[in-house]
Coordinates of N, CA and C in Angstrom, one line a residue:
M29 N 1.0 -1.4 -0.3 CA -0.1 0.4 0.2 C 0.9 0.9 0.2
K30 N 0.0 2.1 -0.6 CA 0.8 3.6 -0.6 C 0.2 4.8 -0.7
F31 N 0.6 6.1 0.1 CA -1.0 7.2 -0.2 C 0.5 7.8 0.1
T32 N -0.1 8.5 -1.0 CA 0.8 10.2 -0.8 C -0.3 10.8 0.2
L33 N -0.4 12.4 0.8 CA -0.3 13.5 1.3 C 0.0 14.1 1.0
T34 N -0.9 15.2 0.8 CA -0.7 16.8 -0.2 C -1.8 17.9 1.1
T35 N -0.9 19.0 1.5 CA -1.4 20.2 2.1 C -2.3 21.4 1.2
T36 N -3.2 22.2 1.0 CA -2.8 24.0 0.8 C -3.3 24.4 1.9
G37 N -2.7 25.6 2.0 CA -2.6 26.4 2.2 C -2.8 25.9 4.2
L38 N -2.2 25.4 4.7 CA -1.9 25.0 6.1 C -0.7 25.8 6.9
Q39 N -1.0 26.2 8.1 CA -0.3 27.6 7.5 C 0.3 27.1 9.5
A40 N 0.9 28.0 10.4 CA 1.9 27.5 11.2 C 0.0 27.2 12.8
A41 N -0.7 28.1 11.9 CA -2.0 28.7 13.7 C -2.4 27.5 13.6
D42 N -2.5 27.0 12.7 CA -3.7 25.2 12.7 C -2.9 24.3 13.3
D43 N -3.8 23.7 13.2 CA -3.3 22.0 13.5 C -4.0 21.2 13.0
F44 N -3.0 20.6 13.1 CA -3.7 18.9 12.4 C -2.5 17.8 12.3
S45 N -2.7 16.3 12.6 CA -1.7 15.1 12.2 C -2.9 14.4 11.2
L46 N -2.0 13.3 10.2 CA -2.1 12.1 10.2 C -2.0 11.6 11.5
T47 N -2.8 9.8 12.0 CA -1.5 8.9 12.2 C -2.6 7.3 11.7
F48 N -1.4 6.7 11.6 CA -1.0 5.5 10.3 C -0.7 4.4 11.9
S49 N -2.0 3.3 11.6 CA -1.6 2.1 11.9 C -2.1 0.9 11.2
G50 N -1.4 -0.1 11.5 CA -1.9 -1.3 10.9 C -1.7 -2.4 11.4
S51 N -1.9 -4.1 10.3 CA -1.5 -5.0 10.7 C -0.7 -6.1 9.8
D52 N 0.2 -6.6 9.8 CA 0.4 -8.1 8.5 C -1.7 -8.8 8.8
I53 N -1.4 -9.7 8.1 CA -1.9 -10.6 8.4 C -2.0 -11.7 9.4
T54 N -0.6 -11.8 10.4 CA -0.2 -12.6 11.6 C -0.5 -11.8 12.7
G55 N -0.6 -9.7 12.6 CA -0.8 -9.5 13.5 C 1.0 -10.0 14.1
T56 N 2.0 -9.4 13.7 CA 3.0 -10.0 14.2 C 4.5 -9.1 14.4
A57 N 4.1 -8.6 13.6 CA 5.6 -7.7 12.8 C 5.3 -6.2 13.4
N58 N 6.7 -5.6 13.4 CA 6.6 -4.9 14.2 C 7.6 -3.5 13.7
T59 N 7.5 -3.6 12.5 CA 8.1 -2.4 11.6 C 7.1 -2.2 9.4
L60 N 6.6 -1.7 9.8 CA 4.9 -1.8 9.2 C 5.2 0.1 8.0
F61 N 5.8 0.6 8.6 CA 5.6 2.2 7.7 C 7.4 1.9 7.0
K62 N 7.9 2.8 5.5 CA 8.1 3.7 5.6 C 7.5 5.5 5.1
V63 N 8.3 6.1 5.6 CA 7.7 7.8 5.6 C 8.8 8.4 4.3
N64 N 7.9 8.9 2.7 CA 9.3 9.6 2.3 C 10.7 8.9 2.1
G65 N 10.2 6.8 1.8 CA 11.5 5.8 2.1 C 12.1 5.9 2.4
V66 N 12.1 6.5 4.1 CA 12.9 6.1 5.2 C 12.2 5.0 6.3
L67 N 12.9 3.7 6.7 CA 12.2 2.8 7.4 C 12.0 3.0 8.7
Q68 N 10.8 2.7 9.2 CA 10.3 3.6 9.9 C 10.7 1.9 11.4
N69 N 11.5 2.2 11.3 CA 12.0 0.5 12.6 C 10.6 0.6 13.9
N70 N 10.1 -0.8 14.0 CA 9.9 -0.8 14.7 C 8.3 -0.4 15.4
Q71 N 7.5 0.2 14.9 CA 6.7 1.3 14.7 C 6.2 0.6 13.8
R72 N 4.7 0.4 14.6 CA 3.3 -0.2 14.1 C 2.5 0.7 13.7
A73 N 3.0 1.6 14.7 CA 1.9 3.1 14.2 C 2.7 4.7 14.1
I74 N 2.4 5.0 13.1 CA 3.9 6.8 13.2 C 2.6 7.7 12.6
V75 N 3.2 8.7 13.2 CA 1.9 9.9 13.3 C 3.6 10.9 11.9
I76 N 1.7 11.6 11.1 CA 2.7 12.8 10.3 C 1.8 13.8 11.1
S77 N 3.3 14.5 11.1 CA 3.1 15.8 11.9 C 2.8 17.5 10.9
K78 N 2.0 17.8 11.1 CA 1.6 19.2 11.0 C 3.2 20.3 10.5
A79 N 4.0 19.8 11.3 CA 5.5 20.6 10.5 C 6.2 19.7 9.4
Q80 N 5.7 18.1 9.2 CA 5.8 17.6 7.8 C 5.3 17.8 6.8
L81 N 3.8 17.7 7.3 CA 2.9 18.4 5.7 C 3.4 19.3 5.4
M82 N 3.6 20.7 6.3 CA 3.3 21.8 5.8 C 5.3 22.8 4.8
A83 N 6.2 21.3 4.9 CA 7.6 20.9 4.4 C 6.9 20.4 2.7
G84 N 6.2 19.6 3.1 CA 6.1 19.2 1.4 C 4.7 17.5 1.8
Q85 N 4.7 17.4 -0.1 CA 4.2 15.9 -0.1 C 4.9 15.2 0.6
I86 N 4.1 14.4 1.9 CA 4.8 13.0 2.3 C 4.0 11.7 1.1
V87 N 5.2 10.8 1.2 CA 4.7 9.2 1.0 C 5.0 8.4 1.7
V88 N 3.7 7.7 2.3 CA 3.8 6.2 3.2 C 3.3 5.5 2.2
E89 N 4.2 4.9 2.7 CA 4.1 3.1 2.0 C 4.3 1.9 3.6
T90 N 4.0 0.7 2.8 CA 3.8 0.1 4.0 C 4.7 -1.3 3.6
V91 N 4.9 -1.9 4.2 CA 5.4 -3.6 3.7 C 3.4 -4.0 4.1
P92 N 3.8 -5.1 3.1 CA 2.4 -6.0 3.4 C 1.6 -6.2 3.9
L93 N 0.1 -5.0 4.2 CA -0.5 -5.3 5.5 C -2.1 -5.6 5.1
Y94 N -2.3 -6.5 6.2 CA -3.5 -6.4 5.9 C -4.7 -5.4 6.2
T95 N -4.6 -4.8 6.9 CA -5.6 -3.4 6.7 C -4.2 -2.0 7.5
V96 N -5.0 -1.3 7.0 CA -4.1 -0.1 7.8 C -4.9 1.1 7.6
S97 N -5.2 1.4 9.3 CA -6.7 2.7 9.3 C -5.5 4.6 9.3
I98 N -6.0 4.9 9.3 CA -5.8 6.6 9.0 C -6.2 7.5 9.6
S99 N -6.1 7.9 11.3 CA -7.0 9.0 12.0 C -6.5 10.3 11.5
A100 N -7.0 11.6 10.6 CA -7.0 13.0 10.5 C -7.9 13.3 11.3
G101 N -7.1 14.9 11.7 CA -8.2 15.7 12.4 C -7.3 17.3 13.2
G102 N -7.5 18.3 13.2 CA -7.5 19.3 13.0 C -8.9 20.8 13.4
S103 N -7.9 21.4 13.3 CA -9.0 22.1 12.4 C -8.2 23.5 12.2
C104 N -8.5 24.3 11.4 CA -7.6 25.7 11.0 C -7.3 26.8 12.5
G105 N -6.8 27.0 11.9 CA -6.5 28.5 14.1 C -6.8 29.0 13.6
T106 N -7.6 29.8 12.1 CA -7.9 31.7 11.7 C -9.7 31.5 11.1
T107 N -10.6 31.9 12.2 CA -12.4 32.3 12.0 C -12.0 32.9 10.5
G108 N -12.4 32.2 9.0 CA -13.1 32.5 8.1 C -12.0 31.8 7.6
R109 N -10.7 31.7 7.8 CA -9.3 30.5 7.0 C -9.8 28.7 6.6
T110 N -9.9 28.6 5.4 CA -9.8 26.7 5.5 C -8.3 26.6 5.2
F111 N -8.2 25.5 5.0 CA -6.8 24.8 4.2 C -7.4 23.4 4.2
S112 N -7.0 22.5 3.1 CA -7.1 21.4 2.3 C -6.2 20.6 2.8
F113 N -6.9 19.3 3.0 CA -5.6 18.1 2.0 C -6.4 17.2 1.6
K114 N -5.6 16.2 0.6 CA -5.2 15.2 -0.1 C -4.5 14.7 0.4
L115 N -5.7 12.9 0.1 CA -5.3 11.5 0.7 C -4.7 10.6 -0.4
E116 N -3.6 10.2 -1.9 CA -4.0 9.2 -2.9 C -3.9 8.0 -2.9
P117 N -4.7 6.9 -1.8 CA -4.1 5.4 -2.0 C -3.9 4.7 -2.6
V118 N -2.4 4.2 -3.2 CA -2.6 2.7 -4.1 C -2.6 1.2 -3.4
I119 N -3.6 0.8 -3.7 CA -4.2 -0.4 -3.0 C -3.7 -1.3 -3.9
N120 N -2.1 -2.1 -3.7 CA -2.7 -3.6 -4.6 C -2.2 -2.8 -5.7
N121 N -1.7 -1.9 -5.7 CA -1.1 -1.5 -7.5 C -1.8 -0.2 -7.7
A122 N -3.6 -0.3 -7.4 CA -4.0 -0.1 -8.5 C -4.4 1.4 -7.4
A123 N -4.9 2.4 -8.4 CA -4.9 3.7 -7.2 C -6.5 4.0 -7.6
Q124 N -7.1 4.2 -5.5 CA -8.2 4.1 -5.1 C -9.3 5.2 -5.3
T125 N -10.4 6.0 -4.6 CA -10.8 7.2 -4.5 C -9.4 8.2 -3.9
V126 N -9.6 9.4 -4.5 CA -8.4 10.2 -3.3 C -9.2 10.8 -3.1
V127 N -9.0 11.1 -1.8 CA -9.5 11.7 -0.3 C -9.2 13.3 -0.8
N128 N -10.2 14.4 -0.4 CA -9.9 15.9 -0.4 C -10.8 15.4 0.3
K129 N -10.4 17.0 1.5 CA -10.9 17.3 2.3 C -10.4 18.9 2.9
T130 N -11.9 19.8 3.0 CA -11.6 20.7 3.5 C -11.7 21.1 4.9
V131 N -10.9 21.7 5.6 CA -10.7 22.0 7.4 C -11.3 23.4 7.2
T132 N -11.8 23.9 8.3 CA -12.2 24.7 8.6 C -12.1 24.9 9.6
N133 N -12.1 26.2 10.8 CA -12.1 26.8 12.4 C -13.0 25.7 12.9
T134 N -13.8 24.8 12.9 CA -14.5 23.6 13.5 C -13.3 22.4 13.7
A135 N -13.3 22.0 14.3 CA -12.8 20.6 14.6 C -13.1 19.5 13.8
Y136 N -12.4 19.5 13.3 CA -12.5 17.6 11.9 C -11.4 16.1 12.6
A137 N -12.3 15.3 12.7 CA -11.6 14.2 13.0 C -12.8 13.0 12.4
E138 N -11.8 11.8 11.4 CA -11.9 11.1 10.2 C -11.1 10.5 10.2
T139 N -11.4 8.5 10.0 CA -10.9 7.2 10.0 C -10.8 7.2 9.2
F140 N -10.1 6.7 8.0 CA -10.3 6.0 6.8 C -9.7 4.8 7.2
T141 N -10.1 3.7 6.6 CA -9.1 2.2 6.9 C -9.5 1.1 5.2
F142 N -8.0 1.0 4.7 CA -8.3 0.0 3.9 C -7.2 -0.9 4.2
N143 N -8.3 -2.2 3.0 CA -7.6 -3.5 3.4 C -6.7 -3.8 2.3

């Protein structure tokens, strides 16, 4: 599985992060993710921070997994302004429906699951 994350308009006053968690078919693997090509050793869950997202596009890849859950949450720090994020999943080498969300100053939380 591969997930490409981008944001538009995300600023320092905003609050936003994504948490990835997953499991292999046996539930025994400890290293599950790569972030921008760097293996995240002994991590069954990873957090993609606002600072990472503000720095540019993030690509999260997985070892062969049975399931991946992505929890996204945050809010815009300025009333009347918004930012957006895009999640582009590729499962079994096939592009899936792209997730596009706009975040306002109202708290946002959503979980996406991929098998």
